[in-house]
Each structure stands twice: as C-alpha cells, then as structure tokens.
C-alpha cells in the first residue's frame, strides 16, 4: 500500500451490484481505480479500492458525501481516507492483561520513535488502565465479566478516535470479519510462535509439548484466518531441555515486544507493503531487524553447498 493514494473501504451485507454501483460513481467523477480487492466472509461483504483522486472533477468533501449517500442508499458503510488524512496517524492499542507490549509502545511514543500518536487504549479487562492513565491516554474497557468483547462498542471507539492503525498488544480475543474487513492491512498482532507453526492459543505450551529446539515470536497483519496473516517480523530463541511455560514466557516476552514495535514502525514509516498475502520491505528496510540479527551470520556455515561434486569432476 502506498501513501499517495486515496483508500476507500466498503463494508456491508453481501448483495449483487455493489461493486458496479461504487465503481460507476468513481468513474463519473474522473477517479482512476489503481487497485480493487473484494471478499465475503460470514455474509459480510468487503471491498477495498486504492484510487487516484488527483484529477477528479469534484472536491474531497463532495466525494465523501457522495460515497456516504450511496452507502446509505445501499446499506453500506463507506470509509474514505485521503493522503492528507494520514499525515498524523492515530494508533489504537488493544490489550488484555499482559503489559510488556503496551509498555514498549508507550516508551517508543514518549521518546518520539513512533511517528504517530497513541490515541486510545482499549481492553477487554481493565488491568492495564493504570498504565494508560500514567501516559495520559484514554482507556476504555469493552469486555464483560468474562472478558468477552463488545465489538459494536469497539467499532464506535475506533471511529471516534479516527484510528489509522490497530495494534493488538497481546489482546486475547479474535476479531470478527466485521472489524477486520474495515481495517484491512491496518491491524498488527504479535503471536508467541514462529508462524505458521503453533497458531492459536497456548503457543508456548505447544512448542514445549512438541519438543522444539528453537521457538520464537511473529508480528503479522491480521486477516480473517486466525494467525495466518502476512508476516512482518520474527524473532527466535533457543529452548533448553528443561524449559517450562514460565521460562518460555521470560525468554519470549521481550522478543514479542521488540518484534511488535518494529512491525509497527515499519508500517507507520511506509516501509512495508502487502501483495498477494506476503509482505515486502522497501529500500529503507535494511535498517530493520526483520528476523535474526546480522551477528548470527558468523555462526552460520557457508559450505558445503550443491555443486562441489561437479566442480571436482570438471577438474579431472
């Protein structure tokens, strides 16, 4: 995703003719469609368009109104984000009870290392409200007594705070297509495994039970398929023979925070893009540690490799 296009997201119940209605409106206003993607999941229709509005024959405000009016007529929710809307990006951090990822995000924000504002923290428990209040950031608890989230309230808050990026800082709930479709490629999660290994709950426990020698963490974009979104950054650590769950958490949690922070910075700086379910890093990507540190190279054997046998044969 580039930052110089206007982004339009359309959400609603699946029905015929939705694509044609939206694209016709854009064509009539001199707007060129550069990318269009659509999907349906659990009866929810989503269409994302990246469009060039540099030569459109109406104002930005008129386009917003026309698209919103069309959405009202068709029963659709239409969001429009012009390039200027993203000059100061707003982050919503979703949390449950673990604080380490939220702490590193707040520290980076306080040190002007994010390039965006943390506008709100939203939890399905209130355990981390004091941490948010320490940084003078609004906190909203959208969970019931069992921690089940109120997604309608979540969507209201995301709209109220005009959120550009959602960061799941060990948020222990699954977001439905109704949320994910509205923020396609704008939700980043950190998972305590080297995905695609050990998706779902209790990833560290799964790693212990399977006897792995190397475990790790993955920061990735969220899709409607659980823990299968495009991978952004990963970190790895050794698993000793006597590893237990608490020991795995002690090793993994600092790496979770590190990988998540770097993934957020990559996204906010426009240095990562998503195409066909995979991420690619732009030229500035060399300054990031996407996986293992460069120092590991000196411990990685560089031979033997295929071809030695044929080289010997050629010498005879």
PDB file of C-alpha atoms in Angstrom, residues 29-266:
ATOM      1  CA  UNK A  29     -16.116  11.853 -11.072  1.00  0.00           C
ATOM      2  CA  UNK A  30     -12.942  11.272 -13.038  1.00  0.00           C
ATOM      3  CA  UNK A  31     -11.320   8.980 -10.471  1.00  0.00           C
ATOM      4  CA  UNK A  32      -8.909   6.271 -11.630  1.00  0.00           C
ATOM      5  CA  UNK A  33      -9.004   2.934  -9.780  1.00  0.00           C
ATOM      6  CA  UNK A  34      -5.477   1.607  -9.236  1.00  0.00           C
ATOM      7  CA  UNK A  35      -6.320  -1.434  -7.114  1.00  0.00           C
ATOM      8  CA  UNK A  36      -9.534  -3.211  -6.182  1.00  0.00           C
ATOM      9  CA  UNK A  37      -9.956  -6.197  -3.895  1.00  0.00           C
ATOM     10  CA  UNK A  38     -13.165  -7.747  -2.634  1.00  0.00           C
ATOM     11  CA  UNK A  39     -14.082 -10.594  -0.324  1.00  0.00           C
ATOM     12  CA  UNK A  40     -17.037 -12.108   1.517  1.00  0.00           C
ATOM     13  CA  UNK A  41     -16.747 -13.841   4.885  1.00  0.00           C
ATOM     14  CA  UNK A  42     -19.634 -14.956   7.108  1.00  0.00           C
ATOM     15  CA  UNK A  43     -22.045 -12.948   4.961  1.00  0.00           C
ATOM     16  CA  UNK A  44     -20.019  -9.734   5.331  1.00  0.00           C
ATOM     17  CA  UNK A  45     -19.004  -8.066   2.060  1.00  0.00           C
ATOM     18  CA  UNK A  46     -15.785  -6.048   1.913  1.00  0.00           C
ATOM     19  CA  UNK A  47     -14.337  -4.074  -0.980  1.00  0.00           C
ATOM     20  CA  UNK A  48     -11.081  -2.129  -0.817  1.00  0.00           C
ATOM     21  CA  UNK A  49     -10.125   0.347  -3.509  1.00  0.00           C
ATOM     22  CA  UNK A  50      -6.916   2.334  -3.945  1.00  0.00           C
ATOM     23  CA  UNK A  51      -7.740   5.235  -6.255  1.00  0.00           C
ATOM     24  CA  UNK A  52      -6.041   8.257  -7.795  1.00  0.00           C
ATOM     25  CA  UNK A  53      -8.062  11.379  -6.993  1.00  0.00           C
ATOM     26  CA  UNK A  54      -5.522  13.874  -8.337  1.00  0.00           C
ATOM     27  CA  UNK A  55      -7.677  14.660 -11.420  1.00  0.00           C
ATOM     28  CA  UNK A  56     -11.188  14.152 -10.030  1.00  0.00           C
ATOM     29  CA  UNK A  57     -13.827  16.673 -11.018  1.00  0.00           C
ATOM     30  CA  UNK A  58     -15.192  17.292  -7.503  1.00  0.00           C
ATOM     31  CA  UNK A  59     -13.859  18.285  -4.106  1.00  0.00           C
ATOM     32  CA  UNK A  60     -12.754  15.817  -1.437  1.00  0.00           C
ATOM     33  CA  UNK A  61     -15.692  16.787   0.746  1.00  0.00           C
ATOM     34  CA  UNK A  62     -18.143  16.231  -2.115  1.00  0.00           C
ATOM     35  CA  UNK A  63     -16.694  12.787  -2.809  1.00  0.00           C
ATOM     36  CA  UNK A  64     -17.019  11.827   0.849  1.00  0.00           C
ATOM     37  CA  UNK A  65     -20.638  12.975   0.908  1.00  0.00           C
ATOM     38  CA  UNK A  66     -21.497  11.228  -2.357  1.00  0.00           C
ATOM     39  CA  UNK A  67     -19.974   7.941  -1.206  1.00  0.00           C
ATOM     40  CA  UNK A  68     -21.668   8.158   2.184  1.00  0.00           C
ATOM     41  CA  UNK A  69     -25.004   8.903   0.497  1.00  0.00           C
ATOM     42  CA  UNK A  70     -24.519   5.909  -1.793  1.00  0.00           C
ATOM     43  CA  UNK A  71     -23.684   3.801   1.237  1.00  0.00           C
ATOM     44  CA  UNK A  72     -26.877   4.903   2.982  1.00  0.00           C
ATOM     45  CA  UNK A  73     -28.922   4.003  -0.099  1.00  0.00           C
ATOM     46  CA  UNK A  74     -27.341   0.544  -0.379  1.00  0.00           C
ATOM     47  CA  UNK A  75     -26.995  -0.216   3.332  1.00  0.00           C
ATOM     48  CA  UNK A  76     -23.196   0.003   3.206  1.00  0.00           C
ATOM     49  CA  UNK A  77     -20.583   1.535   5.498  1.00  0.00           C
ATOM     50  CA  UNK A  78     -18.129   3.505   3.343  1.00  0.00           C
ATOM     51  CA  UNK A  79     -14.823   4.872   4.672  1.00  0.00           C
ATOM     52  CA  UNK A  80     -12.656   7.279   2.658  1.00  0.00           C
ATOM     53  CA  UNK A  81      -9.053   8.110   3.579  1.00  0.00           C
ATOM     54  CA  UNK A  82      -7.278  10.776   1.541  1.00  0.00           C
ATOM     55  CA  UNK A  83      -3.456  11.045   1.699  1.00  0.00           C
ATOM     56  CA  UNK A  84      -3.687  14.164   3.876  1.00  0.00           C
ATOM     57  CA  UNK A  85      -5.791  12.237   6.398  1.00  0.00           C
ATOM     58  CA  UNK A  86      -2.737  10.126   7.254  1.00  0.00           C
ATOM     59  CA  UNK A  87      -0.247  12.916   7.975  1.00  0.00           C
ATOM     60  CA  UNK A  88      -0.592  12.394  11.740  1.00  0.00           C
ATOM     61  CA  UNK A  89      -1.600   8.788  12.207  1.00  0.00           C
ATOM     62  CA  UNK A  90      -3.612   7.631  15.192  1.00  0.00           C
ATOM     63  CA  UNK A  91      -2.998   4.283  16.886  1.00  0.00           C
ATOM     64  CA  UNK A  92      -5.441   2.265  18.961  1.00  0.00           C
ATOM     65  CA  UNK A  93      -3.792  -0.362  21.155  1.00  0.00           C
ATOM     66  CA  UNK A  94      -5.929  -3.336  22.165  1.00  0.00           C
ATOM     67  CA  UNK A  95      -4.890  -5.151  25.351  1.00  0.00           C
ATOM     68  CA  UNK A  96      -5.970  -7.807  27.818  1.00  0.00           C
ATOM     69  CA  UNK A  97      -3.762  -8.271  30.907  1.00  0.00           C
ATOM     70  CA  UNK A  98      -0.126  -8.629  29.781  1.00  0.00           C
ATOM     71  CA  UNK A  99       1.682  -5.294  29.890  1.00  0.00           C
ATOM     72  CA  UNK A 100       5.055  -5.837  28.185  1.00  0.00           C
ATOM     73  CA  UNK A 101       3.976  -4.959  24.627  1.00  0.00           C
ATOM     74  CA  UNK A 102       1.990  -1.917  25.703  1.00  0.00           C
ATOM     75  CA  UNK A 103       4.963  -0.738  27.769  1.00  0.00           C
ATOM     76  CA  UNK A 104       7.376  -0.796  24.827  1.00  0.00           C
ATOM     77  CA  UNK A 105       4.890   1.042  22.596  1.00  0.00           C
ATOM     78  CA  UNK A 106       4.405   3.761  25.211  1.00  0.00           C
ATOM     79  CA  UNK A 107       8.167   4.103  25.718  1.00  0.00           C
ATOM     80  CA  UNK A 108       8.752   4.488  21.966  1.00  0.00           C
ATOM     81  CA  UNK A 109       5.927   7.021  21.748  1.00  0.00           C
ATOM     82  CA  UNK A 110       7.283   9.030  24.677  1.00  0.00           C
ATOM     83  CA  UNK A 111      10.723   9.070  23.008  1.00  0.00           C
ATOM     84  CA  UNK A 112       9.298  10.239  19.646  1.00  0.00           C
ATOM     85  CA  UNK A 113      10.236   6.931  17.990  1.00  0.00           C
ATOM     86  CA  UNK A 114       6.816   6.077  16.554  1.00  0.00           C
ATOM     87  CA  UNK A 115       5.963   8.958  14.235  1.00  0.00           C
ATOM     88  CA  UNK A 116       2.311   8.607  15.266  1.00  0.00           C
ATOM     89  CA  UNK A 117       0.111   9.176  18.292  1.00  0.00           C
ATOM     90  CA  UNK A 118      -1.301   6.518  20.597  1.00  0.00           C
ATOM     91  CA  UNK A 119      -4.783   7.957  20.786  1.00  0.00           C
ATOM     92  CA  UNK A 120      -6.546   5.306  22.841  1.00  0.00           C
ATOM     93  CA  UNK A 121      -6.049   2.005  24.662  1.00  0.00           C
ATOM     94  CA  UNK A 122      -8.950  -0.434  24.541  1.00  0.00           C
ATOM     95  CA  UNK A 123      -9.117  -3.526  26.730  1.00  0.00           C
ATOM     96  CA  UNK A 124     -11.404  -6.457  27.353  1.00  0.00           C
ATOM     97  CA  UNK A 125     -10.294  -6.204  31.008  1.00  0.00           C
ATOM     98  CA  UNK A 126      -9.336  -3.093  32.962  1.00  0.00           C
ATOM     99  CA  UNK A 127      -5.999  -4.393  34.334  1.00  0.00           C
ATOM    100  CA  UNK A 128      -3.875  -2.047  32.213  1.00  0.00           C
ATOM    101  CA  UNK A 129      -5.945   1.088  32.756  1.00  0.00           C
ATOM    102  CA  UNK A 130      -3.404   2.486  35.280  1.00  0.00           C
ATOM    103  CA  UNK A 131      -0.604   2.152  32.720  1.00  0.00           C
ATOM    104  CA  UNK A 132      -2.629   4.060  30.120  1.00  0.00           C
ATOM    105  CA  UNK A 133      -3.510   6.732  32.660  1.00  0.00           C
ATOM    106  CA  UNK A 134       0.186   7.097  33.529  1.00  0.00           C
ATOM    107  CA  UNK A 135       0.764   8.209  29.939  1.00  0.00           C
ATOM    108  CA  UNK A 136      -2.427  10.311  29.950  1.00  0.00           C
ATOM    109  CA  UNK A 137      -4.044   8.161  27.244  1.00  0.00           C
ATOM    110  CA  UNK A 138      -7.789   7.380  27.354  1.00  0.00           C
ATOM    111  CA  UNK A 139      -8.652   3.796  28.323  1.00  0.00           C
ATOM    112  CA  UNK A 140     -11.909   2.031  27.513  1.00  0.00           C
ATOM    113  CA  UNK A 141     -12.970  -1.366  28.840  1.00  0.00           C
ATOM    114  CA  UNK A 142     -15.208  -3.115  26.295  1.00  0.00           C
ATOM    115  CA  UNK A 143     -15.279  -6.529  27.987  1.00  0.00           C
ATOM    116  CA  UNK A 144     -17.938  -8.150  30.130  1.00  0.00           C
ATOM    117  CA  UNK A 145     -17.114 -10.015  33.360  1.00  0.00           C
ATOM    118  CA  UNK A 146     -15.711 -12.916  31.359  1.00  0.00           C
ATOM    119  CA  UNK A 147     -13.701 -10.700  29.048  1.00  0.00           C
ATOM    120  CA  UNK A 148     -15.970 -11.146  26.035  1.00  0.00           C
ATOM    121  CA  UNK A 149     -15.596  -8.059  23.854  1.00  0.00           C
ATOM    122  CA  UNK A 150     -18.391  -5.780  22.695  1.00  0.00           C
ATOM    123  CA  UNK A 151     -17.497  -5.351  19.022  1.00  0.00           C
ATOM    124  CA  UNK A 152     -20.139  -2.720  18.366  1.00  0.00           C
ATOM    125  CA  UNK A 153     -18.575  -0.574  21.077  1.00  0.00           C
ATOM    126  CA  UNK A 154     -15.120  -1.336  19.686  1.00  0.00           C
ATOM    127  CA  UNK A 155     -16.121  -0.064  16.248  1.00  0.00           C
ATOM    128  CA  UNK A 156     -17.650   3.060  17.793  1.00  0.00           C
ATOM    129  CA  UNK A 157     -14.381   3.831  19.604  1.00  0.00           C
ATOM    130  CA  UNK A 158     -12.221   3.182  16.539  1.00  0.00           C
ATOM    131  CA  UNK A 159     -14.367   5.640  14.592  1.00  0.00           C
ATOM    132  CA  UNK A 160     -14.488   8.166  17.446  1.00  0.00           C
ATOM    133  CA  UNK A 161     -10.686   8.290  17.699  1.00  0.00           C
ATOM    134  CA  UNK A 162     -10.259   8.255  13.898  1.00  0.00           C
ATOM    135  CA  UNK A 163      -7.890   5.286  14.103  1.00  0.00           C
ATOM    136  CA  UNK A 164      -5.396   4.592  11.322  1.00  0.00           C
ATOM    137  CA  UNK A 165      -3.672   1.557  12.849  1.00  0.00           C
ATOM    138  CA  UNK A 166      -4.850  -1.053  15.359  1.00  0.00           C
ATOM    139  CA  UNK A 167      -2.140  -2.798  17.384  1.00  0.00           C
ATOM    140  CA  UNK A 168      -3.023  -5.990  19.255  1.00  0.00           C
ATOM    141  CA  UNK A 169      -0.609  -5.892  22.193  1.00  0.00           C
ATOM    142  CA  UNK A 170      -1.314  -9.431  23.459  1.00  0.00           C
ATOM    143  CA  UNK A 171      -5.042  -8.911  23.032  1.00  0.00           C
ATOM    144  CA  UNK A 172      -6.522 -12.317  23.754  1.00  0.00           C
ATOM    145  CA  UNK A 173      -9.637 -12.116  21.616  1.00  0.00           C
ATOM    146  CA  UNK A 174     -10.343 -12.886  17.969  1.00  0.00           C
ATOM    147  CA  UNK A 175     -11.690 -10.034  15.854  1.00  0.00           C
ATOM    148  CA  UNK A 176     -14.606 -10.839  13.558  1.00  0.00           C
ATOM    149  CA  UNK A 177     -14.686 -10.031   9.823  1.00  0.00           C
ATOM    150  CA  UNK A 178     -16.882  -7.047  10.697  1.00  0.00           C
ATOM    151  CA  UNK A 179     -13.812  -5.432  12.299  1.00  0.00           C
ATOM    152  CA  UNK A 180     -11.005  -6.932  10.225  1.00  0.00           C
ATOM    153  CA  UNK A 181     -12.581  -6.002   6.883  1.00  0.00           C
ATOM    154  CA  UNK A 182     -12.856  -2.357   7.933  1.00  0.00           C
ATOM    155  CA  UNK A 183      -9.145  -2.141   8.745  1.00  0.00           C
ATOM    156  CA  UNK A 184      -7.585  -4.414   6.138  1.00  0.00           C
ATOM    157  CA  UNK A 185      -3.758  -4.383   6.391  1.00  0.00           C
ATOM    158  CA  UNK A 186      -4.078  -1.924   9.279  1.00  0.00           C
ATOM    159  CA  UNK A 187      -4.218  -4.384  12.195  1.00  0.00           C
ATOM    160  CA  UNK A 188      -0.938  -5.769  13.552  1.00  0.00           C
ATOM    161  CA  UNK A 189      -0.748  -8.635  16.037  1.00  0.00           C
ATOM    162  CA  UNK A 190       2.127 -10.393  17.767  1.00  0.00           C
ATOM    163  CA  UNK A 191       1.919 -14.160  18.216  1.00  0.00           C
ATOM    164  CA  UNK A 192       4.220 -16.195  20.508  1.00  0.00           C
ATOM    165  CA  UNK A 193       5.478 -18.659  17.908  1.00  0.00           C
ATOM    166  CA  UNK A 194       7.331 -18.784  14.628  1.00  0.00           C
ATOM    167  CA  UNK A 195       4.238 -18.841  12.453  1.00  0.00           C
ATOM    168  CA  UNK A 196       2.922 -20.813  10.698  1.00  0.00           C
ATOM    169  CA  UNK A 197       3.949 -23.215  13.490  1.00  0.00           C
ATOM    170  CA  UNK A 198       1.710 -23.352  16.567  1.00  0.00           C
ATOM    171  CA  UNK A 199      -1.136 -20.984  15.702  1.00  0.00           C
ATOM    172  CA  UNK A 200      -3.971 -20.347  18.105  1.00  0.00           C
ATOM    173  CA  UNK A 201      -3.926 -20.450  21.891  1.00  0.00           C
ATOM    174  CA  UNK A 202      -1.112 -21.651  24.178  1.00  0.00           C
ATOM    175  CA  UNK A 203       1.624 -21.420  21.548  1.00  0.00           C
ATOM    176  CA  UNK A 204       4.481 -21.651  24.052  1.00  0.00           C
ATOM    177  CA  UNK A 205       2.906 -24.737  25.600  1.00  0.00           C
ATOM    178  CA  UNK A 206       2.515 -26.273  22.152  1.00  0.00           C
ATOM    179  CA  UNK A 207       6.205 -25.664  21.464  1.00  0.00           C
ATOM    180  CA  UNK A 208       7.229 -27.396  24.713  1.00  0.00           C
ATOM    181  CA  UNK A 209       4.970 -30.369  24.042  1.00  0.00           C
ATOM    182  CA  UNK A 210       6.375 -30.777  20.530  1.00  0.00           C
ATOM    183  CA  UNK A 211       9.949 -30.637  21.839  1.00  0.00           C
ATOM    184  CA  UNK A 212      11.208 -27.890  19.541  1.00  0.00           C
ATOM    185  CA  UNK A 213      14.795 -26.697  19.925  1.00  0.00           C
ATOM    186  CA  UNK A 214      14.094 -23.221  18.553  1.00  0.00           C
ATOM    187  CA  UNK A 215      10.959 -21.211  19.300  1.00  0.00           C
ATOM    188  CA  UNK A 216      10.086 -17.605  18.627  1.00  0.00           C
ATOM    189  CA  UNK A 217       7.548 -14.876  18.007  1.00  0.00           C
ATOM    190  CA  UNK A 218       5.892 -13.353  14.938  1.00  0.00           C
ATOM    191  CA  UNK A 219       4.389  -9.937  14.272  1.00  0.00           C
ATOM    192  CA  UNK A 220       1.899 -10.094  11.417  1.00  0.00           C
ATOM    193  CA  UNK A 221      -1.051  -8.388   9.813  1.00  0.00           C
ATOM    194  CA  UNK A 222      -4.413  -9.710  10.954  1.00  0.00           C
ATOM    195  CA  UNK A 223      -6.739 -11.371   8.458  1.00  0.00           C
ATOM    196  CA  UNK A 224      -9.979 -13.268   8.877  1.00  0.00           C
ATOM    197  CA  UNK A 225      -7.936 -16.503   9.021  1.00  0.00           C
ATOM    198  CA  UNK A 226      -6.557 -16.965  12.530  1.00  0.00           C
ATOM    199  CA  UNK A 227      -2.782 -16.367  12.768  1.00  0.00           C
ATOM    200  CA  UNK A 228      -2.327 -16.712   9.009  1.00  0.00           C
ATOM    201  CA  UNK A 229      -1.889 -13.063   8.027  1.00  0.00           C
ATOM    202  CA  UNK A 230       1.181 -11.712   6.198  1.00  0.00           C
ATOM    203  CA  UNK A 231       4.294 -11.954   8.364  1.00  0.00           C
ATOM    204  CA  UNK A 232       6.213  -8.730   9.058  1.00  0.00           C
ATOM    205  CA  UNK A 233       8.902  -9.513  11.655  1.00  0.00           C
ATOM    206  CA  UNK A 234      10.077 -12.566  13.595  1.00  0.00           C
ATOM    207  CA  UNK A 235      12.441 -13.298  16.485  1.00  0.00           C
ATOM    208  CA  UNK A 236      13.815 -16.663  17.650  1.00  0.00           C
ATOM    209  CA  UNK A 237      15.295 -18.122  20.834  1.00  0.00           C
ATOM    210  CA  UNK A 238      16.727 -21.477  21.969  1.00  0.00           C
ATOM    211  CA  UNK A 239      14.564 -23.828  24.038  1.00  0.00           C
ATOM    212  CA  UNK A 240      16.553 -25.715  26.732  1.00  0.00           C
ATOM    213  CA  UNK A 241      15.774 -29.305  27.677  1.00  0.00           C
ATOM    214  CA  UNK A 242      14.237 -28.256  30.982  1.00  0.00           C
ATOM    215  CA  UNK A 243      12.070 -25.480  29.518  1.00  0.00           C
ATOM    216  CA  UNK A 244       8.791 -24.845  31.303  1.00  0.00           C
ATOM    217  CA  UNK A 245       5.983 -22.461  30.448  1.00  0.00           C
ATOM    218  CA  UNK A 246       7.165 -19.642  32.712  1.00  0.00           C
ATOM    219  CA  UNK A 247      10.687 -19.942  31.352  1.00  0.00           C
ATOM    220  CA  UNK A 248       9.381 -19.747  27.787  1.00  0.00           C
ATOM    221  CA  UNK A 249       7.455 -16.593  28.636  1.00  0.00           C
ATOM    222  CA  UNK A 250      10.525 -14.982  30.220  1.00  0.00           C
ATOM    223  CA  UNK A 251      12.513 -15.669  27.049  1.00  0.00           C
ATOM    224  CA  UNK A 252       9.733 -14.788  24.649  1.00  0.00           C
ATOM    225  CA  UNK A 253       8.053 -11.696  26.069  1.00  0.00           C
ATOM    226  CA  UNK A 254      10.945  -9.253  25.458  1.00  0.00           C
ATOM    227  CA  UNK A 255      11.120 -10.540  21.878  1.00  0.00           C
ATOM    228  CA  UNK A 256       7.350 -10.180  21.474  1.00  0.00           C
ATOM    229  CA  UNK A 257       7.613  -6.518  22.409  1.00  0.00           C
ATOM    230  CA  UNK A 258      10.645  -5.992  20.163  1.00  0.00           C
ATOM    231  CA  UNK A 259       9.112  -7.661  17.106  1.00  0.00           C
ATOM    232  CA  UNK A 260       5.784  -5.866  17.552  1.00  0.00           C
ATOM    233  CA  UNK A 261       7.393  -2.447  17.930  1.00  0.00           C
ATOM    234  CA  UNK A 262       9.494  -2.927  14.809  1.00  0.00           C
ATOM    235  CA  UNK A 263       6.492  -4.112  12.801  1.00  0.00           C
ATOM    236  CA  UNK A 264       4.547  -1.017  13.889  1.00  0.00           C
ATOM    237  CA  UNK A 265       7.447   1.257  12.913  1.00  0.00           C
ATOM    238  CA  UNK A 266       7.762  -0.450   9.520  1.00  0.00           C
TER     239      UNK A 266
END
